[in-house]
Every structure is written in C-alpha cells, then in structure tokens.
XYZ file of C-alpha atoms in Angstrom:
721
model
C 7.637 12.316 23.454
C 8.766 10.697 26.735
C 8.670 6.660 26.636
C 6.793 6.083 30.506
C 8.090 3.439 31.985
C 6.670 0.037 30.555
C 4.411 -0.556 33.932
C 2.014 2.585 34.139
C 1.058 1.481 37.828
C 4.543 0.199 39.138
C 4.164 3.129 41.982
C 0.931 3.947 41.882
C -0.552 1.560 44.474
C 1.673 3.014 46.960
C -0.111 6.571 46.128
C -3.604 5.358 45.929
C -4.644 5.955 49.259
C -3.292 8.899 49.669
C -5.010 10.004 45.842
C -8.448 9.089 47.255
C -8.541 11.309 50.432
C -7.040 13.836 48.753
C -9.203 13.883 45.738
C -12.058 15.560 48.341
C -10.279 18.539 49.591
C -10.581 21.344 48.241
C -8.275 22.986 46.535
C -7.872 25.924 43.599
C -6.036 24.634 40.795
C -3.484 26.279 38.895
C -3.724 28.837 36.146
C -7.794 29.434 36.909
C -9.214 32.369 39.018
C -10.843 30.994 42.096
C -14.719 30.324 41.863
C -17.273 31.353 44.365
C -19.014 28.470 44.763
C -17.122 26.910 47.036
C -18.638 23.332 45.461
C -16.300 23.427 42.783
C -12.930 22.620 43.580
C -14.169 19.762 45.086
C -16.073 19.102 42.100
C -12.402 19.348 40.219
C -11.358 16.623 42.461
C -13.357 14.678 42.203
C -12.904 15.096 37.903
C -8.977 14.606 39.343
C -9.849 11.634 41.463
C -12.064 9.173 38.482
C -9.655 10.507 35.797
C -7.193 8.526 38.096
C -9.644 5.619 38.879
C -9.822 4.795 35.040
C -6.820 5.191 34.172
C -6.381 2.107 36.636
C -8.397 0.003 34.402
C -6.632 0.470 31.457
C -3.083 0.212 32.377
C -0.033 -0.880 29.787
C 1.459 -3.329 31.539
C 4.535 -4.542 30.027
C 3.450 -2.608 26.733
C 6.014 0.030 25.832
C 4.275 3.063 26.189
C 5.608 6.885 23.881
C 3.203 9.748 26.154
C 2.838 12.938 23.775
C 2.314 15.596 25.617
C 0.585 19.412 24.903
C 4.301 20.735 24.958
C 5.062 17.858 22.215
C 1.520 18.651 19.886
C 2.694 22.530 20.286
C 5.951 22.051 18.674
C 4.986 19.974 15.771
C 4.754 22.202 12.807
C 0.678 22.891 12.922
C 0.294 22.142 16.096
C -2.859 22.289 17.083
C -3.694 22.770 13.385
C -1.226 19.343 12.890
C -2.822 16.521 11.086
C -2.668 13.686 13.689
C -0.674 11.629 11.482
C 1.937 14.119 11.969
C 1.770 14.188 16.076
C 2.347 10.085 15.930
C 5.257 10.263 13.750
C 7.368 11.690 16.040
C 6.758 8.008 17.951
C 9.770 5.492 17.681
C 8.494 2.858 15.191
C 6.369 4.502 13.189
C 6.745 4.825 9.129
C 5.015 7.852 7.358
C 2.961 7.053 4.140
C 0.781 8.018 1.683
C -2.741 9.601 2.184
C -2.475 10.619 5.469
C -0.840 7.034 7.190
C 1.309 5.812 9.354
C 2.526 2.386 9.942
C 3.905 1.479 13.127
C 6.357 -1.322 13.324
C 5.702 -3.090 10.133
C 2.390 -3.418 10.350
C 0.359 -2.255 7.858
C -3.063 -0.554 9.869
C -3.936 -3.058 12.386
C -4.373 0.350 15.245
C -6.754 0.459 17.886
C -8.000 3.622 18.788
C -8.685 4.602 22.337
C -10.961 7.737 23.376
C -10.990 8.284 27.610
C -10.047 4.618 27.762
C -13.072 3.426 24.737
C -12.865 1.622 21.823
C -13.268 3.490 18.629
C -15.263 1.152 16.483
C -12.623 0.592 12.968
C -13.529 3.183 10.235
C -13.247 2.539 6.838
C -10.324 3.236 5.028
C -10.004 5.892 3.047
C -8.079 9.326 3.638
C -9.573 11.119 6.358
C -7.789 11.446 8.960
C -9.290 9.110 12.417
C -9.076 11.540 15.183
C -9.188 15.755 15.202
C -5.295 16.908 16.647
C -7.635 19.968 18.709
C -9.184 17.022 20.949
C -6.116 15.681 22.005
C -5.460 16.349 25.678
C -2.093 13.786 25.720
C -2.268 11.328 23.911
C -0.216 7.216 24.544
C 1.123 4.906 21.550
C 1.043 1.810 23.173
C 3.206 -1.566 21.019
C 5.000 -4.661 21.537
C 3.642 -6.966 23.784
C -0.143 -5.500 24.976
C -1.715 -7.328 27.533
C -4.859 -9.110 27.917
C -7.534 -6.532 28.006
C -6.366 -5.538 24.360
C -7.396 -7.167 21.544
C -8.422 -7.489 17.946
C -6.013 -4.559 16.289
C -3.329 -5.084 18.083
C -0.060 -3.212 15.942
C -1.084 -0.742 18.240
C -3.066 1.616 20.811
C -3.135 5.201 20.484
C -4.758 6.090 23.061
C -6.163 9.505 23.712
C -6.993 11.397 26.421
C -9.141 14.395 25.598
C -9.788 18.265 26.545
C -12.157 18.753 29.013
C -13.998 22.138 30.684
C -11.606 21.492 33.864
C -8.374 20.711 31.391
C -9.596 23.934 28.779
C -8.151 27.195 30.610
C -10.208 29.472 28.238
C -12.432 29.111 25.404
C -10.444 29.785 22.355
C -11.268 30.644 18.793
C -8.406 30.520 15.878
C -7.404 31.444 12.052
C -5.002 28.835 10.889
C -3.475 29.738 7.075
C -1.024 29.958 4.660
C 0.857 28.047 1.387
C -1.684 25.847 -0.443
C -4.529 28.481 -0.084
C -5.155 27.067 3.172
C -7.755 27.934 5.478
C -8.607 26.810 8.844
C -11.184 28.451 11.510
C -11.780 26.800 14.370
C -13.526 26.959 18.027
C -13.158 25.591 21.668
C -15.266 25.738 23.933
C -15.490 24.027 27.320
C -16.982 24.608 30.851
C -18.194 23.080 34.181
C -21.699 24.191 35.188
C -22.673 22.692 38.858
C -21.939 18.240 38.075
C -21.189 18.957 34.628
C -18.031 19.378 32.623
C -18.286 19.904 28.384
C -15.659 20.230 26.227
C -16.719 20.407 22.150
C -14.984 21.997 19.475
C -15.642 22.256 15.814
C -13.792 23.550 12.501
C -13.836 24.135 8.406
C -10.958 23.647 6.635
C -10.149 24.263 3.208
C -7.273 23.483 0.936
C -5.431 22.710 -2.562
C -3.833 19.559 -1.402
C -5.793 17.509 -0.292
C -4.307 14.261 -1.501
C -0.639 13.645 -2.110
C -0.179 15.361 -5.557
C 0.854 12.088 -7.702
C 3.008 14.121 -10.273
C 6.278 16.356 -9.510
C 5.516 19.760 -9.490
C 5.100 21.800 -6.876
C 0.926 22.093 -6.991
C -1.176 18.878 -7.788
C -4.053 19.361 -10.557
C -7.016 19.330 -9.679
C -6.872 18.704 -5.482
C -8.763 20.524 -3.635
C -10.349 19.799 -0.012
C -13.194 21.110 2.152
C -13.440 19.094 5.674
C -16.183 19.718 8.665
C -14.950 18.737 12.300
C -17.116 18.227 15.070
C -16.471 16.616 18.555
C -18.222 17.253 21.853
C -17.539 15.346 25.579
C -19.989 15.824 27.750
C -19.572 14.041 31.425
C -22.072 14.042 34.413
C -21.125 13.205 38.113
C -23.922 11.268 40.141
C -21.836 11.876 43.147
C -18.259 11.392 43.844
C -17.551 7.983 42.546
C -19.270 7.985 40.163
C -19.799 9.587 36.084
C -21.911 9.578 32.970
C -19.550 10.878 29.841
C -20.907 10.705 26.325
C -18.503 10.880 23.033
C -20.250 12.013 20.028
C -18.272 13.067 16.397
C -18.552 13.648 12.999
C -16.585 15.100 9.816
C -17.736 15.288 6.232
C -15.394 16.291 3.711
C -15.087 16.305 -0.041
C -11.988 15.956 -2.034
C -10.879 16.347 -5.309
C -8.690 13.129 -6.621
C -5.845 14.903 -8.124
C -4.580 13.601 -11.745
C -1.819 12.364 -13.480
C -0.099 14.179 -16.135
C -0.980 12.392 -19.080
C 0.434 12.258 -22.994
C -0.161 10.915 -26.387
C 3.228 11.843 -27.524
C 4.241 8.115 -27.831
C 7.907 9.136 -27.253
C 7.196 10.660 -24.021
C 7.387 8.436 -20.620
C 4.076 9.734 -20.067
C 2.566 8.598 -22.526
C -1.119 7.064 -21.991
C -3.024 4.445 -24.450
C -6.566 5.716 -25.025
C -9.886 4.219 -25.322
C -12.520 4.795 -28.344
C -15.450 5.836 -27.102
C -18.813 6.346 -29.290
C -19.373 10.361 -29.765
C -16.316 11.452 -27.519
C -13.472 13.241 -29.041
C -10.360 12.335 -27.008
C -8.733 15.260 -28.130
C -11.003 18.091 -28.144
C -9.371 20.446 -25.705
C -12.665 19.530 -23.350
C -11.291 15.600 -22.856
C -7.786 16.984 -21.573
C -6.518 15.123 -18.655
C -5.962 17.734 -16.581
C -9.813 18.225 -16.605
C -10.520 15.011 -15.329
C -12.923 15.238 -12.557
C -13.044 12.617 -10.019
C -14.221 13.093 -6.561
C -14.570 11.423 -3.265
C -16.921 11.887 0.251
C -15.901 10.521 3.408
C -18.534 10.999 5.929
C -17.707 9.292 10.049
C -19.592 9.688 12.737
C -19.301 8.147 15.922
C -21.194 8.188 19.445
C -19.947 6.522 22.929
C -21.576 6.655 26.419
C -19.842 5.622 29.174
C -21.436 4.675 32.541
C -18.188 4.580 35.289
C -17.634 3.923 39.011
C -15.035 3.272 41.829
C -14.987 1.896 45.119
C -12.153 0.810 47.538
C -10.993 -1.826 45.943
C -13.428 -2.004 42.251
C -13.374 0.044 39.949
C -15.533 -0.334 36.321
C -16.610 1.368 33.339
C -19.681 0.520 30.516
C -19.583 1.416 27.485
C -21.961 0.687 24.529
C -20.894 2.693 20.748
C -21.910 3.270 17.580
C -20.506 3.811 14.439
C -21.455 5.267 10.779
C -19.191 5.152 8.222
C -19.416 6.034 4.332
C -17.464 6.800 1.301
C -19.256 8.063 -1.669
C -16.317 8.233 -5.198
C -17.955 10.077 -7.875
C -15.946 9.737 -11.029
C -15.835 11.328 -14.616
C -17.446 9.340 -16.964
C -16.453 10.339 -20.404
C -12.513 10.998 -19.522
C -12.474 8.410 -17.288
C -13.012 6.151 -19.886
C -11.035 7.266 -22.130
C -8.221 6.953 -20.018
C -8.838 4.386 -18.205
C -11.516 2.294 -20.100
C -13.831 2.151 -16.996
C -15.481 4.761 -15.227
C -16.947 2.991 -12.052
C -19.679 4.752 -9.113
C -18.548 3.360 -5.961
C -20.195 3.618 -2.540
C -19.126 1.596 0.641
C -20.744 1.771 4.128
C -20.212 0.406 7.900
C -22.273 0.387 10.464
C -20.968 -1.144 14.354
C -22.485 -1.576 17.374
C -21.043 -2.772 20.330
C -20.519 -3.045 24.275
C -17.517 -2.845 26.367
C -17.186 -3.532 30.127
C -13.589 -3.781 31.508
C -13.226 -3.965 35.296
C -10.192 -3.663 37.845
C -10.209 -5.286 41.551
C -7.456 -5.630 43.628
C -8.398 -8.682 45.640
C -5.394 -8.873 48.035
C -2.293 -6.401 48.727
C 0.021 -7.478 45.441
C -2.615 -8.720 43.285
C -5.004 -6.493 40.978
C -7.337 -8.900 39.034
C -9.160 -7.169 35.626
C -11.001 -8.536 33.778
C -13.827 -7.380 30.881
C -15.985 -7.965 27.666
C -16.193 -6.753 24.372
C -18.858 -7.194 21.535
C -19.149 -5.603 18.265
C -21.523 -6.322 14.912
C -20.851 -4.868 12.010
C -22.508 -4.336 8.587
C -20.829 -3.577 5.355
C -22.333 -2.790 2.101
C -20.426 -2.472 -1.734
C -23.023 -0.779 -4.225
C -20.985 -0.096 -7.548
C -22.156 0.992 -11.023
C -19.622 0.663 -13.131
C -18.873 1.718 -17.371
C -16.991 -0.805 -18.989
C -15.917 -1.754 -22.532
C -15.954 -5.501 -23.914
C -12.744 -6.810 -24.705
C -11.978 -9.211 -26.951
C -10.030 -12.808 -26.089
C -6.806 -11.115 -26.157
C -8.276 -8.411 -23.785
C -8.241 -5.968 -26.531
C -11.265 -3.056 -26.894
C -14.151 -4.425 -29.439
C -16.188 -2.050 -28.945
C -16.489 1.677 -28.448
C -20.313 1.503 -26.355
C -19.683 0.441 -22.760
C -21.800 -1.497 -20.733
C -23.053 -0.872 -17.397
C -23.188 -3.566 -14.897
C -23.949 -3.180 -11.536
C -23.821 -4.810 -8.550
C -25.286 -4.794 -4.995
C -23.524 -7.091 -2.032
C -23.055 -6.919 1.420
C -20.374 -8.502 4.131
C -21.539 -9.074 7.978
C -18.963 -9.313 11.312
C -19.244 -10.371 14.372
C -16.837 -9.806 16.672
C -16.032 -10.843 20.568
C -13.902 -11.213 23.077
C -13.271 -11.686 27.168
C -10.386 -11.326 28.696
C -8.410 -11.979 32.562
C -5.266 -10.793 34.188
C -3.923 -10.673 37.801
C -1.128 -7.837 37.963
C 1.253 -9.610 41.112
C 3.762 -7.661 42.452
C 6.229 -10.184 43.279
C 8.297 -7.648 45.198
C 7.968 -3.697 45.651
C 10.079 -3.588 42.489
C 9.156 -6.416 40.327
C 5.712 -6.832 38.921
C 4.793 -9.783 36.739
C 1.545 -9.528 34.973
C -0.336 -12.011 33.157
C -3.404 -13.329 31.568
C -5.248 -15.105 28.721
C -8.229 -13.891 25.910
C -10.112 -15.818 23.974
C -11.678 -13.924 20.437
C -14.029 -15.352 17.924
C -14.741 -14.192 14.807
C -18.113 -14.656 12.443
C -18.067 -13.449 9.125
C -20.302 -14.267 5.847
C -17.075 -15.187 4.183
C -15.193 -17.283 7.750
C -15.742 -18.306 11.140
C -12.703 -18.355 13.745
C -11.422 -17.852 17.173
C -8.639 -18.430 19.436
C -7.382 -19.019 23.097
C -4.407 -16.102 23.920
C -1.989 -16.501 26.743
C -0.170 -12.711 27.546
C 2.598 -12.300 29.865
C 5.142 -9.796 30.639
C 7.539 -9.270 33.419
C 8.595 -5.595 34.173
C 11.476 -4.776 36.968
C 13.147 -2.136 38.417
C 16.427 -3.025 39.700
C 17.222 0.692 40.834
C 15.333 4.111 40.620
C 16.837 4.915 37.313
C 16.237 2.098 35.512
C 13.130 0.072 34.233
C 13.339 -3.306 32.273
C 10.664 -4.905 30.772
C 10.541 -8.418 28.808
C 7.124 -10.091 27.273
C 4.882 -12.572 25.401
C 2.129 -12.252 23.340
C -0.210 -14.830 21.264
C -2.428 -12.376 18.786
C -5.723 -13.206 17.218
C -6.509 -9.742 14.660
C -9.730 -9.991 12.232
C -9.877 -8.386 8.809
C -12.292 -5.690 7.572
C -15.972 -7.297 6.403
C -15.102 -6.274 2.938
C -15.602 -9.849 0.698
C -15.831 -9.320 -2.863
C -17.848 -12.468 -3.760
C -17.361 -14.636 -6.528
C -20.698 -13.640 -8.620
C -19.388 -9.543 -8.825
C -15.988 -11.033 -10.149
C -17.909 -12.660 -12.567
C -19.708 -10.223 -14.007
C -16.994 -8.422 -14.814
C -15.264 -10.669 -16.911
C -15.057 -10.275 -20.856
C -14.915 -5.561 -20.174
C -12.381 -3.650 -19.670
C -12.533 -4.007 -15.151
C -12.075 -7.652 -15.256
C -9.981 -9.102 -12.491
C -6.487 -10.493 -12.958
C -8.105 -13.948 -12.130
C -10.718 -15.376 -10.683
C -9.338 -16.899 -7.516
C -10.828 -15.819 -4.871
C -9.733 -17.057 -1.519
C -11.737 -15.563 1.684
C -9.518 -13.050 4.055
C -8.776 -15.078 7.622
C -8.103 -13.775 10.833
C -4.266 -13.331 11.170
C -2.374 -14.906 13.801
C 0.587 -14.556 15.513
C 3.075 -14.992 18.044
C 4.890 -11.641 19.692
C 7.876 -11.158 21.719
C 9.184 -7.715 23.279
C 12.369 -6.680 25.509
C 13.317 -3.203 26.154
C 14.882 -0.812 28.411
C 14.587 2.522 29.473
C 17.369 4.404 31.485
C 16.875 8.137 33.505
C 20.363 9.254 32.880
C 19.522 12.219 35.164
C 15.863 13.601 36.131
C 16.439 15.678 32.317
C 17.560 12.991 29.899
C 15.776 9.424 29.328
C 16.870 7.293 26.552
C 14.628 3.495 25.799
C 15.571 0.674 23.707
C 13.460 -2.127 22.734
C 14.098 -4.890 20.270
C 11.183 -6.663 19.024
C 10.444 -10.186 16.512
C 7.028 -11.206 15.777
C 5.716 -14.475 13.582
C 2.121 -14.479 11.619
C 0.147 -17.599 9.896
C -2.019 -15.383 7.357
C -0.564 -12.229 8.103
C -3.041 -9.545 6.844
C -2.642 -6.236 4.356
C -3.962 -3.884 2.809
C -3.940 -2.447 -1.082
C -5.306 0.102 -2.940
C -7.442 -1.983 -6.172
C -8.802 0.399 -8.088
C -8.783 4.486 -8.413
C -11.664 4.944 -5.591
C -9.217 5.149 -1.961
C -10.461 2.716 -0.458
C -8.303 -0.153 0.973
C -8.872 -3.369 1.378
C -7.276 -6.659 3.473
C -5.456 -9.167 1.620
C -3.774 -11.966 3.138
C 0.644 -13.647 3.573
C 0.191 -17.752 4.176
C 3.512 -16.498 6.157
C 4.768 -13.626 7.843
C 7.336 -12.544 9.669
C 8.412 -8.674 11.418
C 11.051 -7.575 13.783
C 13.017 -4.632 14.263
C 14.569 -2.392 17.138
C 14.175 0.861 18.030
C 15.471 3.647 20.412
C 14.244 6.920 21.815
C 15.634 9.788 23.942
C 14.476 13.415 26.026
C 15.733 15.765 27.785
C 14.168 18.299 29.535
C 15.917 21.412 31.001
C 14.271 24.826 32.117
C 13.053 26.082 28.882
C 15.197 23.839 26.367
C 13.413 20.729 24.740
C 15.143 17.646 22.802
C 13.817 14.932 21.415
C 15.657 12.023 18.950
C 14.352 8.715 17.997
C 15.702 6.027 15.269
C 14.280 2.454 14.404
C 15.069 -0.032 12.086
C 12.062 -3.058 10.821
C 12.966 -5.785 8.516
C 9.375 -7.727 7.450
C 9.245 -10.742 5.225
C 6.108 -12.422 3.487
C 5.195 -15.550 1.252
C 2.205 -16.867 -0.992
C -0.566 -14.564 -0.758
C -3.857 -16.971 -0.146
C -6.859 -14.512 -0.260
C -8.276 -11.569 -2.779
C -5.986 -12.740 -5.822
C -8.005 -11.678 -7.872
C -6.718 -8.388 -7.545
C -2.607 -9.688 -8.339
C -1.314 -10.245 -11.796
C -0.185 -14.378 -11.942
C 2.831 -13.614 -12.115
C 3.683 -12.156 -9.362
C 1.479 -14.670 -7.417
C 3.958 -17.373 -8.893
C 6.660 -14.980 -7.810
C 5.519 -14.555 -4.219
C 4.174 -18.095 -3.851
C 7.562 -18.996 -3.895
C 10.155 -16.316 -2.885
C 9.864 -14.117 0.830
C 9.266 -10.645 -0.100
C 9.308 -7.190 1.748
C 5.933 -5.604 2.108
C 5.379 -2.459 0.881
C 4.883 -1.005 3.327
C 8.577 -1.453 4.852
C 9.975 1.876 5.893
C 13.441 -0.085 7.222
C 15.045 2.947 8.583
C 13.450 5.868 10.541
C 14.718 8.789 12.389
C 12.757 11.805 13.768
C 14.331 14.622 15.722
C 13.849 18.414 17.000
C 14.611 21.035 19.557
C 12.620 23.425 21.282
C 12.856 26.719 23.627
C 9.562 27.422 25.534
C 9.189 30.337 27.496
C 5.625 32.415 28.807
C 5.761 34.207 26.038
C 7.592 32.809 23.228
C 8.295 29.565 21.798
C 10.581 28.114 19.161
C 11.460 25.171 17.745
C 12.863 23.011 14.676
C 12.194 19.213 14.371
C 13.927 16.591 11.038
C 12.087 13.957 9.366
C 14.145 10.903 7.822
C 12.380 8.751 5.689
C 14.443 5.092 4.037
C 11.924 4.947 1.005
C 9.317 2.605 1.461
C 9.228 -0.677 -1.287
C 8.110 -0.391 -4.855
C 8.166 -2.310 -8.056
C 7.493 -5.933 -9.216
C 6.786 -8.228 -5.727
C 8.273 -5.309 -3.853
C 11.861 -6.204 -5.742
C 12.553 -2.668 -5.324
C 12.611 1.165 -3.052
C 11.590 4.472 -3.561
C 14.377 7.019 -2.690
C 15.113 8.001 0.526
C 14.229 11.457 1.820
C 15.146 14.467 4.758
C 12.258 17.019 5.828
C 13.159 20.011 8.295
C 10.772 22.495 9.146
C 10.731 25.664 11.841
C 8.314 27.461 13.836
C 7.944 30.342 15.995
C 4.910 31.387 18.368
C 4.656 34.410 20.531
C 1.522 34.669 23.524
C 0.618 38.291 23.785
C -1.189 38.490 27.515
C -1.950 42.452 27.222
C -4.407 42.860 25.618
C -7.579 44.933 25.549
C -10.460 41.857 26.018
C -10.278 38.354 26.403
C -7.471 36.530 27.161
C -3.815 35.400 25.349
C -3.366 35.998 22.067
C -1.335 33.468 20.506
C 0.268 34.010 16.765
C 2.350 31.442 15.151
C 3.861 31.228 12.350
C 5.624 27.578 10.842
C 7.347 26.453 7.765
C 7.248 23.365 6.360
C 9.782 20.885 4.738
C 12.025 24.229 5.077
C 14.282 23.325 1.876
C 12.004 22.409 -0.156
C 12.793 18.792 -0.699
C 10.709 17.184 -3.591
C 10.119 13.490 -2.511
C 8.486 10.620 -3.572
C 6.030 8.160 -1.629
C 4.741 5.567 -4.159
C 6.177 6.008 -7.917
C 2.751 3.229 -8.178
C 4.247 0.281 -8.045
C 4.495 -2.460 -5.507
C 2.043 -4.733 -4.096
C -1.625 -3.566 -3.916
C 0.288 -0.624 -4.833
C -2.177 1.350 -7.049
C -1.246 5.433 -7.477
C 2.194 7.599 -7.250
C 2.303 10.375 -5.131
C 4.924 13.085 -3.787
C 5.593 14.243 -0.048
C 4.361 18.220 0.143
C 6.311 21.130 -1.289
C 7.617 24.119 1.351
C 4.504 25.359 2.651
C 4.726 28.708 5.032
C 2.207 28.481 7.297
C 0.059 31.066 10.218
C -1.871 30.656 13.325
C -3.646 33.444 15.231
C -5.278 31.765 18.446
C -7.194 34.503 21.061
C -8.837 33.036 24.360
C -12.083 33.963 25.791
C-alpha cells in the first residue's frame, strides 16, 4: 500500500500535452509479444490515453488517497482469492468487523464504490462481498475531505480500476483450496479484437466458514456457503478520442446460518429457555440445536454503460446504470419456534436505476473546471411471513399454537446531486480546489436537501513534501428501509413484538468534516504519511442487525462526533517491500432519534442523557507486512492488530484486543510444456491459531456473537494460457 500525494493532478498539467502526443505513437507494451497488425500498438496507446483522461475527470483533489496495486494484492493472504475486505484492511484507519465488514475512520458503512469512474448503486447490507478481488487491477481508497464530485456515501470512496484485455497478460485458470473444505475454481479471460477490448472472470466458492463462528470452537456448526460470481468488461473504441464501455456483474450466494451452542442445563451459562410448540417434543434428538437449518440467499446484479469522449480541453463521461439485489432468509420452522419463539421467512428486494454525468474543462492555464449531475431511483420491498406465539401482559407465552403474521411493505427513494468545482493552480506548487454541491433526498418517509461547500488546499514546499488541509460539508441519506407503524402494530402481543412502539423515520446525516496531513518521501524508496481528522454530525447514521436474518438496517443519533489520526509508511527497495500502519479513532453519540422500537427503553433512556461510544469503534488498529519478490519467487509475512470493538449495555464495554499473523510463499514455473507460466502458492492464515472474539452478541444494534477465523492453510495453482 502506498499513499499518493493529496492532489492527484499536482504535476499532471505539465505532462498533459506530451501524453496526448505520445498516446498516438506506436509502441509495443512490455510483457506482451509484438503483434503483427501495426494498428494494434496504436490502439493500445489510445486505451492508455483514454484511461488517463478519465482519471482527470475524477481526481481525488485534497483527499487522502491510499493506493493498492497488484503487488500489495499478491502479498495479501490468499492473493486474488482474498476477500476484498482483507485488501482494504491493510490501509490505515480501516477496522475489521463481523460479516466481512470493514469500517473506515469510525464510520459504519458509508462507502461509495466506483468501478472505472462510475458509481455502483448501494446494495443491501448483508454479508456478501461487494466486489471480487479477481477483477481488480488497482484500487484507491479516498478518505478525508472529499471534493465536490463525491456525494451521498462519504466515509470513503473505494475507487476500483478493473483489469482489461490490455492489462491481462494471458488468460488464467486457477484452483484454490485448503482448510475448512475450501474449494475455489476460477477463470480469467481477456484480450483485444480490433477496437474491442474485453475481460471476464468466473468463479465458484465453497467452504465451511461462510459466516463467522458464533461459538468458541475451531469449526462452526452449520456454516457451509456456496457462491458463484461473474464479471465482464467490454470496451469498444469508436475512434482515438471516444469509447463505449459496458460493465456487468452477477453473484449468487447461499449461506447456512451457523448455530450457537445451547443447553437445557439450568446450571450452564449456555442455558436456553425453550418455548412449548404444539405437536413438537423439544427434547427429541431430532430437535437438537445443532440441527437448526436456517439459511440465507443473496443475489446481486448490476450493469453500467459508459460513453467517454476527450478533446484537448474537454473530457466527459455519461453513464446510465442499473442494479438489483435480493436477500432471502429461510427459517427452520420448528427449531426456531423452540429456541427463539419466532420463525420468520424474510425476503428483501432492492432495485436501483440511475444516470451519472461528469466533465472536466480547462478554462484557462491555471483553472480546470469540473461539474456533474447524478440522479437515481431506488425501490425497496420487504415481505415477511412470521410465526410467533401469543403472550400475556407480562410477556409470557400464553399459547403453544403459533399465529401467522404476514406483512408486505415497500419504500422508495430518489437521490439527486449536482456539483461544480474549480481546480486553481495558484503557483506551480500550490493548488486550491474549491466547489459546491447540492443534494436532494426524497423518499416514502422523508424529504431533505442541502447545499454543501467543499475546499482543499495542497502545498508542495519541496519535491519530497506534500501538505494538505481541507473542509467538507456532507449530506448522507439512509437506505430506504423504513418499517411502518402498521407493521409494528401487527406484532403487538406476540413473541416477536418490538421493544416499544416509538418509530421515528431515519433522517439524512448532515456533517462538517475537517482534515489535514502530510506526505513525506524520506528517500525515493521510503515514504510516510500522517493525517488527522474530525467530524461533527447531526442525525449520525448507524447500522444494526435486529433479528436472525443478516440484514443491516439504519438508525440514527441526534448528535455525533468522530475524530482520529492515521500514520502510514511504505518502503520498497529491490526485491524487498515493507509497510506499517497505525490509526486511532474516537467516537461519541447521543440520543437515538429514529427506529427506536429496536432498543430497550432503559438503553434508550441512558443514551438520551449520556454520550456513548459507537459499537464499531476500534480505537487502535495496526497492520504491517514484509515481502520479498523476484521473477520466480514471492514470500511474505503480515500482521493485523485490533483493539476490540465496543459491546455491552450502551456500548460501555469492549471486546478483547487481538493480533493475527499470516505467512505465504509463491513460486512461478516459467518453463512449462504447455501454455505460459504456472504459479504455485501456499498461505497460512492466523499462523499461531489465535482465538479472538469480534462480537459477543451485545452492544447497540448487535445481535450475534462472532469469533475470528482460526488457523487455516490454503494452496493455489494458477496456469496461464
């Protein structure tokens, strides 16, 4: 991981016209055989030229930009088979949570995902990974005071540049497997035919650790997952200055919900109160807790069509997009009723369609104007079919015959934003980027808007030092997952009744954010970064799991504050590469002012009069790694430290701290009887088999206990053809 200078375009202007001229020169890129068609090298340079110009439309001016390249991905445990969250975890300020979540700078969620400069609509908050690491050529995490072109989800921007037919040296087939019955075959195909550039990847995953183990055992009970993923990139170059690109992605995943240990022994800390179910004997061996068979299916599909055109001064990109997501939770009727008193089949659908337009225009030698529009419509539907028992006034079960409660509700939202900003190069080494953005959020449960100024100053007093400071006003709408009072009313008098009937709608989070920092290159191989930030928010948005179905829903606090600092360092020399990161974050919030029905009244009363720390706060985090890479060999060791997330009543307690070490080795065979290179790799995750708990099932918005993955050994073979 390396940090870019805060202004990605600080030294771009002087080289811009040279790039435009050289973009049309004929040259064969390194690592590829020279083609016979003399038009192909020119076409490849046109690709590079268009990619550079697209980057000019979306620079991270003044934001903190952490860059992750193929080398960093390769030296992460699992490499291209690693979960995308594990790639991000090696960046300063990123904290690991359960369900594969990561939190950036004390925020719960709030990440914007962009692929090749185009926004991905927000999906459902389940536990499937948003992106597949195999598609990534490089990724940048932008945080801090984002410029005006970034809106809505502003905790950070995960900016992915995908592989293309041009960047893929050869087609690849891979087999990855090992501990926990892991089996992952995959294939990557890419190339160029005339003006068409294409890349596609297909993968299948099966293992016995789909979700974190809720018990302190080496293997979870009932935790198999099967996942299929597909991604394709098609780009057609109309001429030297324009192209059309189509991105499509599909994923389908089945998860078994792991079972927690339960016993009927009243003297055991795991003693379980059971419910009386008509016609079912809870002590029958077939009703044992280990045989609970709850499951969840997640589907996600998206398509993005982009048209890009570039001229000497004007660059623009227009992109319509569409996304559909679905989570289907299927219960185990009898066992759920015995152990929970509730059995609920839940289906949650999201459909989003929208349009994004962005442009940059060099109005004068020292001024580059950027402007854009974005609008999208989202439809959400929640269908539940619930079995629950009637209860008396004291909340005790009054009948052993469950009642069926069917509820079908939906929400909609419209998000629209427009911005304009100016990149003003005051001097050769001083840049001021300022702009303004207007956002509007209308939904079935609220309507708000805000005008948001943004400003960043970037100063390079020397060739090796970059300083930045900035301010941003943010407007972050919640996902449209409002539960209506009529739904809560249906559940009154049952074992599935809400804690109370207070149900204010979640509002848009509005915040002020300041950030400042320095990037210092000590030597050409060694650099360090130091950054500090603070945020003050009204209607601070958080997410919680409320029920056994793994769907995270929003709620908010009336006031909130987040502040912290980050340190990052990287060194590369010859075959050696080192990195080390450390971060500190502190959060506080007061008065839950939406979706209050999900919380106990005593907890609500305490939080109303006391500032508490947020459940996802990992106060201190650290990551470090070392790798050695040659033409044929790669070896690495890396380390992750977590201070522990918050837990207990009103988040007054904390989970234990932990540290995890990983090692790996890869060898490349270049002299093979068929095809091209063959890479053989081994990884040991959690080398010392550290037992650590991410969650104990307590805390504001926390439902399930979860432990980190125990030691695992994994192997992979990649053949290029």
